[in-house]
mmCIF file of C-alpha atoms in Angstrom:
data_model
loop_
_atom_site.group_PDB
_atom_site.id
_atom_site.type_symbol
_atom_site.label_atom_id
_atom_site.label_comp_id
_atom_site.label_asym_id
_atom_site.label_seq_id
_atom_site.Cartn_x
_atom_site.Cartn_y
_atom_site.Cartn_z
ATOM 1 C CA SER X 262 33.482 -48.800 -1.370
ATOM 2 C CA ASN X 263 34.176 -51.972 -3.388
ATOM 3 C CA GLN X 264 33.918 -52.792 -7.059
ATOM 4 C CA LEU X 265 31.456 -55.683 -7.011
ATOM 5 C CA THR X 266 31.647 -58.584 -9.435
ATOM 6 C CA LEU X 267 28.827 -59.715 -11.614
ATOM 7 C CA LYS X 268 27.631 -62.427 -9.218
ATOM 8 C CA GLU X 269 27.967 -60.007 -6.190
ATOM 9 C CA LYS X 270 25.685 -57.535 -8.035
ATOM 10 C CA LYS X 271 23.203 -60.175 -9.017
ATOM 11 C CA VAL X 272 22.783 -61.609 -5.589
ATOM 12 C CA TYR X 273 22.222 -58.186 -4.093
ATOM 13 C CA ASN X 274 19.559 -57.608 -6.734
ATOM 14 C CA ILE X 275 17.926 -60.853 -5.702
ATOM 15 C CA PHE X 276 17.869 -59.586 -2.075
ATOM 16 C CA LEU X 277 16.411 -56.323 -3.210
ATOM 17 C CA ARG X 278 13.652 -57.998 -5.269
ATOM 18 C CA GLN X 279 12.713 -60.257 -2.313
ATOM 19 C CA LEU X 280 12.663 -57.216 -0.006
ATOM 20 C CA LEU X 281 10.433 -55.277 -2.233
ATOM 21 C CA ASP X 282 8.087 -58.165 -2.680
ATOM 22 C CA GLN X 283 7.116 -58.163 0.946
ATOM 23 C CA ASN X 284 4.097 -56.299 2.223
ATOM 24 C CA ILE X 285 4.726 -53.164 4.223
ATOM 25 C CA GLU X 286 4.401 -54.803 7.596
ATOM 26 C CA GLU X 287 7.090 -57.401 6.742
ATOM 27 C CA TYR X 288 9.196 -54.772 4.882
ATOM 28 C CA GLN X 289 9.605 -52.819 8.062
ATOM 29 C CA LYS X 290 11.379 -55.653 9.764
ATOM 30 C CA ASN X 291 14.285 -54.847 7.321
ATOM 31 C CA LYS X 292 15.083 -58.524 6.734
ATOM 32 C CA ILE X 293 14.494 -61.375 4.305
ATOM 33 C CA SER X 294 14.834 -65.128 4.467
ATOM 34 C CA THR X 295 16.041 -67.412 1.630
ATOM 35 C CA THR X 296 18.080 -70.580 1.218
ATOM 36 C CA VAL X 297 21.555 -71.407 -0.276
ATOM 37 C CA THR X 298 19.792 -73.765 -2.610
ATOM 38 C CA ASP X 299 17.458 -70.975 -3.998
ATOM 39 C CA LEU X 300 20.373 -68.657 -4.340
ATOM 40 C CA CYS X 301 22.401 -71.239 -6.331
ATOM 41 C CA ARG X 302 19.469 -71.872 -8.637
ATOM 42 C CA GLU X 303 18.821 -68.173 -9.269
ATOM 43 C CA LEU X 304 22.560 -67.465 -9.916
ATOM 44 C CA GLY X 305 22.897 -70.565 -12.086
ATOM 45 C CA ILE X 306 25.857 -71.844 -9.944
ATOM 46 C CA LYS X 307 26.404 -75.468 -8.771
ATOM 47 C CA ASN X 308 29.092 -75.003 -6.031
ATOM 48 C CA ARG X 309 27.222 -74.025 -2.882
ATOM 49 C CA SER X 310 30.419 -72.932 -1.256
ATOM 50 C CA GLU X 311 30.468 -69.824 -3.476
ATOM 51 C CA ILE X 312 27.515 -68.292 -1.610
ATOM 52 C CA ARG X 313 29.158 -67.519 1.728
ATOM 53 C CA PRO X 314 31.950 -65.472 0.197
ATOM 54 C CA LEU X 315 29.428 -63.449 -1.736
ATOM 55 C CA LEU X 316 27.486 -62.662 1.481
ATOM 56 C CA GLU X 317 30.902 -61.771 3.186
ATOM 57 C CA ARG X 318 31.689 -59.417 0.387
ATOM 58 C CA LEU X 319 28.340 -57.726 0.481
ATOM 59 C CA SER X 320 28.533 -57.284 4.352
ATOM 60 C CA ASP X 321 32.011 -55.626 3.917
ATOM 61 C CA THR X 322 30.983 -53.165 1.246
ATOM 62 C CA LYS X 323 30.089 -49.744 2.417
ATOM 63 C CA ILE X 324 27.489 -47.518 0.704
ATOM 64 C CA LYS X 325 27.172 -43.778 1.027
ATOM 65 C CA PHE X 326 23.937 -41.785 0.152
ATOM 66 C CA ASP X 327 21.975 -38.734 0.848
ATOM 67 C CA HIS X 328 19.092 -39.180 3.356
ATOM 68 C CA ILE X 329 16.399 -36.711 4.281
ATOM 69 C CA ASP X 330 14.955 -37.335 7.799
ATOM 70 C CA LYS X 331 11.390 -36.591 8.975
ATOM 71 C CA ASP X 332 12.369 -33.012 9.917
ATOM 72 C CA GLY X 333 13.456 -32.339 6.396
ATOM 73 C CA LYS X 334 17.177 -32.376 7.366
ATOM 74 C CA LYS X 335 19.649 -33.649 4.683
ATOM 75 C CA TRP X 336 22.194 -36.140 5.824
ATOM 76 C CA GLU X 337 25.041 -37.901 4.272
ATOM 77 C CA TRP X 338 24.525 -41.549 5.484
ATOM 78 C CA ASN X 339 27.057 -44.260 5.617
ATOM 79 C CA SER X 340 25.902 -47.869 5.827
ATOM 80 C CA LYS X 341 26.659 -51.327 4.437
ATOM 81 C CA LEU X 342 24.872 -53.128 1.623
ATOM 82 C CA ILE X 343 23.795 -55.739 4.227
ATOM 83 C CA SER X 344 24.062 -55.112 7.941
ATOM 84 C CA ASP X 345 24.154 -58.840 9.121
ATOM 85 C CA TYR X 346 23.569 -62.210 7.669
ATOM 86 C CA GLY X 347 23.193 -65.708 9.300
ATOM 87 C CA ILE X 348 23.304 -69.248 7.945
ATOM 88 C CA GLU X 349 21.619 -72.067 9.792
ATOM 89 C CA LYS X 350 24.219 -74.412 11.203
ATOM 90 C CA GLN X 351 22.499 -77.766 11.108
ATOM 91 C CA ARG X 352 21.521 -78.044 7.385
ATOM 92 C CA ASN X 353 23.707 -75.030 6.172
ATOM 93 C CA ASP X 354 20.895 -73.952 3.928
ATOM 94 C CA SER X 355 18.574 -71.370 5.502
ATOM 95 C CA VAL X 356 19.899 -67.821 5.099
ATOM 96 C CA THR X 357 18.611 -64.524 6.859
ATOM 97 C CA ILE X 358 19.744 -61.106 5.576
ATOM 98 C CA ILE X 359 19.237 -57.960 7.678
ATOM 99 C CA PHE X 360 19.435 -54.485 6.112
ATOM 100 C CA SER X 361 19.994 -51.144 7.781
ATOM 101 C CA GLN X 362 16.730 -49.415 8.544
ATOM 102 C CA VAL X 363 17.770 -46.220 6.937
ATOM 103 C CA LEU X 364 18.920 -47.919 3.854
ATOM 104 C CA SER X 365 15.664 -50.035 3.542
ATOM 105 C CA ASN X 366 13.665 -46.909 3.987
ATOM 106 C CA GLU X 367 15.665 -45.253 1.261
ATOM 107 C CA ILE X 368 15.145 -48.261 -1.154
ATOM 108 C CA LEU X 369 11.511 -48.048 -0.543
ATOM 109 C CA LYS X 370 11.388 -44.472 -1.862
ATOM 110 C CA TYR X 371 12.623 -45.699 -5.243
ATOM 111 C CA ASN X 372 10.353 -48.719 -5.490
ATOM 112 C CA ASP X 373 8.299 -47.109 -8.392
ATOM 113 C CA ARG X 374 11.555 -46.719 -10.446
ATOM 114 C CA TYR X 375 13.251 -49.919 -9.299
ATOM 115 C CA THR X 376 10.530 -52.364 -10.405
ATOM 116 C CA LYS X 377 10.608 -56.124 -10.249
ATOM 117 C CA LEU X 378 10.826 -56.146 -14.008
ATOM 118 C CA ASP X 379 13.962 -54.123 -13.959
ATOM 119 C CA LEU X 380 15.427 -56.502 -11.250
ATOM 120 C CA VAL X 381 14.616 -59.523 -13.536
ATOM 121 C CA GLN X 382 16.433 -57.945 -16.435
ATOM 122 C CA LEU X 383 19.320 -57.016 -14.366
ATOM 123 C CA ASN X 384 19.703 -60.617 -13.402
ATOM 124 C CA GLN X 385 19.958 -61.593 -17.064
ATOM 125 C CA LEU X 386 22.926 -59.333 -17.767
ATOM 126 C CA THR X 387 26.194 -61.112 -18.254
ATOM 127 C CA VAL X 388 28.815 -58.292 -17.846
ATOM 128 C CA ALA X 389 29.475 -56.694 -14.432
ATOM 129 C CA HIS X 390 29.747 -53.018 -15.731
ATOM 130 C CA SER X 391 26.503 -53.368 -17.853
ATOM 131 C CA ILE X 392 24.580 -53.606 -14.583
ATOM 132 C CA THR X 393 25.776 -50.175 -13.405
ATOM 133 C CA LEU X 394 25.331 -48.672 -16.910
ATOM 134 C CA TYR X 395 21.802 -50.240 -17.098
ATOM 135 C CA GLU X 396 20.957 -48.594 -13.809
ATOM 136 C CA MET X 397 22.311 -45.215 -15.044
ATOM 137 C CA PHE X 398 20.458 -45.534 -18.387
ATOM 138 C CA ARG X 399 17.141 -46.655 -16.712
ATOM 139 C CA ARG X 400 17.274 -43.667 -14.278
ATOM 140 C CA THR X 401 17.754 -41.460 -17.236
ATOM 141 C CA ILE X 402 14.862 -42.710 -19.268
ATOM 142 C CA CYS X 403 12.506 -43.239 -16.383
ATOM 143 C CA ASN X 404 8.956 -43.295 -18.042
ATOM 144 C CA HIS X 405 10.017 -41.625 -21.360
ATOM 145 C CA GLN X 406 10.013 -43.626 -24.548
ATOM 146 C CA GLU X 407 13.324 -42.041 -25.669
ATOM 147 C CA GLN X 408 15.997 -39.884 -24.048
ATOM 148 C CA TYR X 409 19.420 -38.479 -24.873
ATOM 149 C CA LYS X 410 22.131 -38.278 -22.167
ATOM 150 C CA ASN X 411 25.802 -37.045 -22.150
ATOM 151 C CA PHE X 412 28.474 -38.404 -19.769
ATOM 152 C CA THR X 413 32.063 -37.321 -19.533
ATOM 153 C CA GLU X 414 34.614 -39.996 -19.446
ATOM 154 C CA LYS X 415 35.369 -38.943 -15.845
ATOM 155 C CA GLU X 416 31.725 -39.478 -14.856
ATOM 156 C CA LEU X 417 31.713 -42.914 -16.457
ATOM 157 C CA ARG X 418 34.940 -43.979 -14.878
ATOM 158 C CA GLU X 419 33.872 -42.829 -11.378
ATOM 159 C CA ARG X 420 30.583 -44.688 -11.487
ATOM 160 C CA LEU X 421 32.110 -47.822 -12.867
ATOM 161 C CA GLY X 422 35.021 -47.638 -10.446
ATOM 162 C CA LEU X 423 37.487 -47.686 -13.285
ATOM 163 C CA GLN X 424 39.632 -44.511 -12.638
ATOM 164 C CA ASP X 425 42.874 -46.549 -12.707
ATOM 165 C CA LYS X 426 41.850 -49.339 -15.114
ATOM 166 C CA TYR X 427 41.558 -49.542 -18.897
ATOM 167 C CA ILE X 428 43.602 -46.330 -19.155
ATOM 168 C CA ASN X 429 43.902 -46.848 -22.922
ATOM 169 C CA ILE X 430 40.801 -45.229 -24.331
ATOM 170 C CA LYS X 431 40.443 -47.883 -26.993
ATOM 171 C CA GLN X 432 40.390 -50.563 -24.459
ATOM 172 C CA PHE X 433 37.938 -48.675 -22.257
ATOM 173 C CA ASN X 434 35.574 -48.270 -25.204
ATOM 174 C CA GLN X 435 35.818 -51.757 -26.573
ATOM 175 C CA LYS X 436 35.938 -53.828 -23.333
ATOM 176 C CA VAL X 437 33.702 -51.666 -21.121
ATOM 177 C CA ILE X 438 31.410 -49.351 -22.995
ATOM 178 C CA ASN X 439 30.715 -51.170 -26.204
ATOM 179 C CA LYS X 440 30.650 -54.616 -24.509
ATOM 180 C CA SER X 441 28.147 -53.400 -21.847
ATOM 181 C CA ILE X 442 25.862 -51.685 -24.502
ATOM 182 C CA ASP X 443 25.706 -54.975 -26.430
ATOM 183 C CA ASP X 444 24.776 -56.869 -23.253
ATOM 184 C CA ILE X 445 22.090 -54.399 -22.416
ATOM 185 C CA ASN X 446 20.616 -54.428 -25.945
ATOM 186 C CA ILE X 447 20.543 -58.199 -26.039
ATOM 187 C CA HIS X 448 19.182 -58.901 -22.613
ATOM 188 C CA THR X 449 16.812 -55.936 -21.715
ATOM 189 C CA TYR X 450 14.164 -53.951 -23.354
ATOM 190 C CA LEU X 451 16.400 -50.948 -23.213
ATOM 191 C CA LYS X 452 18.013 -50.030 -26.550
ATOM 192 C CA VAL X 453 21.204 -47.991 -26.129
ATOM 193 C CA GLU X 454 23.251 -46.393 -28.842
ATOM 194 C CA LEU X 455 26.541 -44.507 -28.518
ATOM 195 C CA LEU X 456 25.860 -41.680 -31.002
ATOM 196 C CA LYS X 457 29.338 -40.254 -30.871
ATOM 197 C CA MET X 458 32.257 -39.570 -28.563
ATOM 198 C CA GLU X 459 33.504 -35.969 -28.663
ATOM 199 C CA ARG X 460 37.371 -35.768 -28.332
ATOM 200 C CA PRO X 461 38.850 -33.319 -25.863
ATOM 201 C CA ASN X 462 40.188 -30.053 -27.251
ATOM 202 C CA THR X 463 43.074 -30.157 -24.900
ATOM 203 C CA LYS X 464 45.716 -32.602 -23.699
ATOM 204 C CA GLU X 465 45.192 -31.489 -20.131
ATOM 205 C CA ASN X 466 42.732 -33.614 -18.093
ATOM 206 C CA PRO X 467 41.361 -35.450 -21.181
ATOM 207 C CA THR X 468 38.827 -37.394 -19.026
ATOM 208 C CA ASP X 469 37.309 -34.125 -18.015
ATOM 209 C CA ASN X 470 36.610 -33.109 -21.622
ATOM 210 C CA ARG X 471 35.864 -36.310 -23.590
ATOM 211 C CA VAL X 472 32.104 -36.596 -23.767
ATOM 212 C CA TYR X 473 30.060 -39.626 -24.575
ATOM 213 C CA LYS X 474 26.625 -38.938 -26.217
ATOM 214 C CA PHE X 475 24.074 -41.749 -25.698
ATOM 215 C CA LYS X 476 20.600 -42.346 -27.164
ATOM 216 C CA ILE X 477 18.391 -44.540 -25.016
ATOM 217 C CA LYS X 478 15.032 -45.993 -25.978
ATOM 218 C CA GLN X 479 12.868 -48.429 -24.223
ATOM 219 C CA SER X 480 10.179 -50.771 -25.556
ATOM 220 C CA GLU X 481 6.735 -50.556 -24.012
ATOM 221 C CA ILE X 482 6.500 -54.302 -24.559
ATOM 222 C CA PRO X 483 9.085 -56.434 -22.640
ATOM 223 C CA ILE X 484 8.778 -59.499 -24.849
ATOM 224 C CA SER X 485 7.467 -59.988 -28.420
ATOM 225 C CA PHE X 486 4.102 -61.478 -29.348
ATOM 226 C CA SER X 487 5.598 -64.724 -30.580
ATOM 227 C CA LYS X 488 7.806 -65.036 -27.468
ATOM 228 C CA PHE X 489 4.700 -64.449 -25.271
ATOM 229 C CA ARG X 490 2.796 -67.202 -27.177
ATOM 230 C CA ASP X 491 5.741 -69.565 -26.771
ATOM 231 C CA ASN X 492 5.883 -68.761 -23.071
ATOM 232 C CA LEU X 493 2.285 -69.621 -22.505
ATOM 233 C CA GLN X 494 2.808 -72.947 -24.354
ATOM 234 C CA ARG X 495 5.747 -73.996 -22.033
ATOM 235 C CA LEU X 496 3.917 -73.117 -18.637
ATOM 236 C CA ASP X 497 3.792 -76.100 -16.342
ATOM 237 C CA SER X 498 0.144 -75.420 -15.462
ATOM 238 C CA SER X 499 -2.181 -77.888 -17.067
ATOM 239 C CA LYS X 500 -4.802 -75.311 -18.003
ATOM 240 C CA LEU X 501 -4.993 -71.628 -18.795
ATOM 241 C CA PHE X 502 -8.633 -70.256 -18.952
ATOM 242 C CA TYR X 503 -9.849 -67.571 -21.332
ATOM 243 C CA LYS X 504 -13.450 -66.138 -21.177
ATOM 244 C CA LYS X 505 -15.253 -64.214 -23.917
ATOM 245 C CA GLY X 506 -18.807 -63.356 -23.228
ATOM 246 C CA LYS X 507 -20.479 -66.662 -22.151
ATOM 247 C CA ARG X 508 -17.882 -68.906 -23.661
ATOM 248 C CA THR X 509 -14.916 -70.307 -21.864
ATOM 249 C CA TYR X 510 -11.765 -71.698 -23.528
ATOM 250 C CA THR X 511 -8.876 -73.610 -22.084
ATOM 251 C CA LEU X 512 -5.320 -74.063 -23.160
ATOM 252 C CA GLU X 513 -4.368 -77.779 -22.698
ATOM 253 C CA GLU X 514 -1.904 -80.317 -23.940
ATOM 254 C CA GLN X 515 -3.303 -82.840 -26.286
ATOM 255 C CA ASN X 516 -1.948 -86.501 -26.125
ATOM 256 C CA LEU X 517 -4.752 -88.385 -27.810
ATOM 257 C CA ASN X 518 -2.884 -88.572 -31.148
ATOM 258 C CA ASP X 519 0.770 -88.272 -31.867
ATOM 259 C CA TYR X 520 -0.023 -86.428 -35.211
ATOM 260 C CA ASP X 521 -2.669 -84.015 -36.404
ATOM 261 C CA ARG X 522 -4.418 -83.959 -39.730
ATOM 262 C CA LYS X 523 -1.468 -82.079 -41.318
ATOM 263 C CA GLY X 524 0.916 -84.736 -40.110
ATOM 264 C CA GLU X 525 2.557 -82.556 -37.572
ATOM 265 C CA ARG X 526 3.497 -83.969 -34.192
ATOM 266 C CA THR X 527 1.039 -82.964 -31.499
ATOM 267 C CA ARG X 528 2.635 -84.571 -28.371
ATOM 268 C CA GLY X 529 3.643 -81.831 -25.961
ATOM 269 C CA LYS X 530 1.805 -79.099 -27.813
ATOM 270 C CA LYS X 531 -1.018 -77.172 -26.201
ATOM 271 C CA TYR X 532 -4.270 -76.021 -27.958
ATOM 272 C CA TRP X 533 -7.246 -73.889 -27.244
ATOM 273 C CA LEU X 534 -10.350 -76.033 -26.509
ATOM 274 C CA ASN X 535 -14.011 -74.976 -26.226
ATOM 275 C CA GLU X 536 -16.432 -76.164 -23.471
ATOM 276 C CA ASP X 537 -16.877 -79.438 -25.334
ATOM 277 C CA GLY X 538 -13.257 -80.200 -25.351
ATOM 278 C CA GLU X 539 -12.854 -79.546 -29.092
ATOM 279 C CA THR X 540 -9.868 -77.751 -30.614
ATOM 280 C CA ILE X 541 -10.951 -74.427 -32.017
ATOM 281 C CA GLU X 542 -9.885 -72.965 -35.271
ATOM 282 C CA SER X 543 -6.327 -71.520 -35.518
ATOM 283 C CA SER X 544 -7.736 -68.124 -36.486
ATOM 284 C CA LYS X 545 -9.803 -68.000 -33.220
ATOM 285 C CA ALA X 546 -6.849 -69.316 -31.202
ATOM 286 C CA LYS X 547 -4.674 -66.478 -32.602
ATOM 287 C CA LYS X 548 -7.319 -63.967 -31.545
ATOM 288 C CA ILE X 549 -7.240 -65.374 -28.015
ATOM 289 C CA TYR X 550 -3.486 -65.070 -27.913
ATOM 290 C CA GLU X 551 -3.620 -61.427 -29.204
ATOM 291 C CA SER X 552 -6.258 -60.611 -26.526
ATOM 292 C CA LEU X 553 -4.132 -61.992 -23.800
ATOM 293 C CA TYR X 554 -0.992 -60.352 -25.169
ATOM 294 C CA SER X 555 -2.807 -56.932 -25.154
ATOM 295 C CA GLU X 556 -3.817 -57.563 -21.456
ATOM 296 C CA PHE X 557 -0.190 -58.606 -20.759
ATOM 297 C CA CYS X 558 1.238 -55.328 -22.391
ATOM 298 C CA LYS X 559 -1.131 -53.032 -20.350
ATOM 299 C CA ASP X 560 -0.198 -54.415 -17.018
ATOM 300 C CA THR X 561 2.739 -57.017 -17.239
ATOM 301 C CA ILE X 562 3.169 -57.592 -13.442
ATOM 302 C CA ASN X 563 -0.643 -57.967 -12.794
ATOM 303 C CA PHE X 564 -0.997 -60.353 -15.646
ATOM 304 C CA ILE X 565 1.730 -62.706 -14.708
ATOM 305 C CA GLU X 566 1.286 -62.753 -10.941
ATOM 306 C CA ASN X 567 -2.562 -62.686 -10.692
ATOM 307 C CA LYS X 568 -3.677 -64.191 -13.946
ATOM 308 C CA LEU X 569 -0.904 -66.735 -14.354
ATOM 309 C CA GLN X 570 -0.154 -66.979 -10.636
ATOM 310 C CA ILE X 571 3.553 -67.331 -11.263
ATOM 311 C CA GLU X 572 6.679 -65.261 -10.558
ATOM 312 C CA ILE X 573 7.656 -62.819 -13.324
ATOM 313 C CA GLU X 574 11.200 -64.218 -13.665
ATOM 314 C CA ASP X 575 9.595 -67.732 -14.378
ATOM 315 C CA PHE X 576 7.716 -66.135 -17.452
ATOM 316 C CA ILE X 577 10.074 -63.554 -18.866
ATOM 317 C CA VAL X 578 13.144 -65.655 -19.654
#
């Protein structure tokens, strides 16, 4: 019912991610707990007073969706993005969010599509309309490597809530469509290309006839090998273990000398060490990185959460 701002969309995605992170028993309580401090950190804002208006806006925003009950009957359901929220009075920090039971049940149905990786990438977008377009493109491509999708101008305006804004088509294309595509291409592993825009054949109802043709591709790998290696280097954990056969290697920071044999500064760098604490050859180290990267690509979530034991948003940045 409202056109949400970038911050409002992002904070709601944070709530969804936290809701989906719970086990099924906790999920069925239809609520999450967080803090104003954590929300400010995740949103990258310093003014704590910005949080309450965001919550107020979400509680005032209605959502309409189709719902099928246990008997197979189809309903048009009306709810709110969040049913209730509370902020602890004494410290003014703890926050509890409550969702409609029907809405939380509906969200759970799409858990396989709306993964935590998607939510992390949504939170990296910098343009409000690109969040909506990302969701549309992500729904289109699903598990395919490449897809093509056409939208009429009318469909795009309706989904973006821009029926009465950016009426000039050049402004609509430049400030909404192209700007959002650039944002998606830079900050997510979707690659979107506007192939062409077919002009209407008639002056009557031009938005009904103008068609946007998109090509959507997704990378199977959310980050490059070099970025993966860099991210392992910057982990706060003091050691990362890697086993091959009977040998165990650890990734550790070396502070014994400021410079290595080539004269390069070593302080703050991490190296793969064998059981004797000796630095292994760079060629062997590269093979370890490549093996870990292969493991990472096969099951990104499992690798980050179970092997590294950190949150995915702390690794893919």
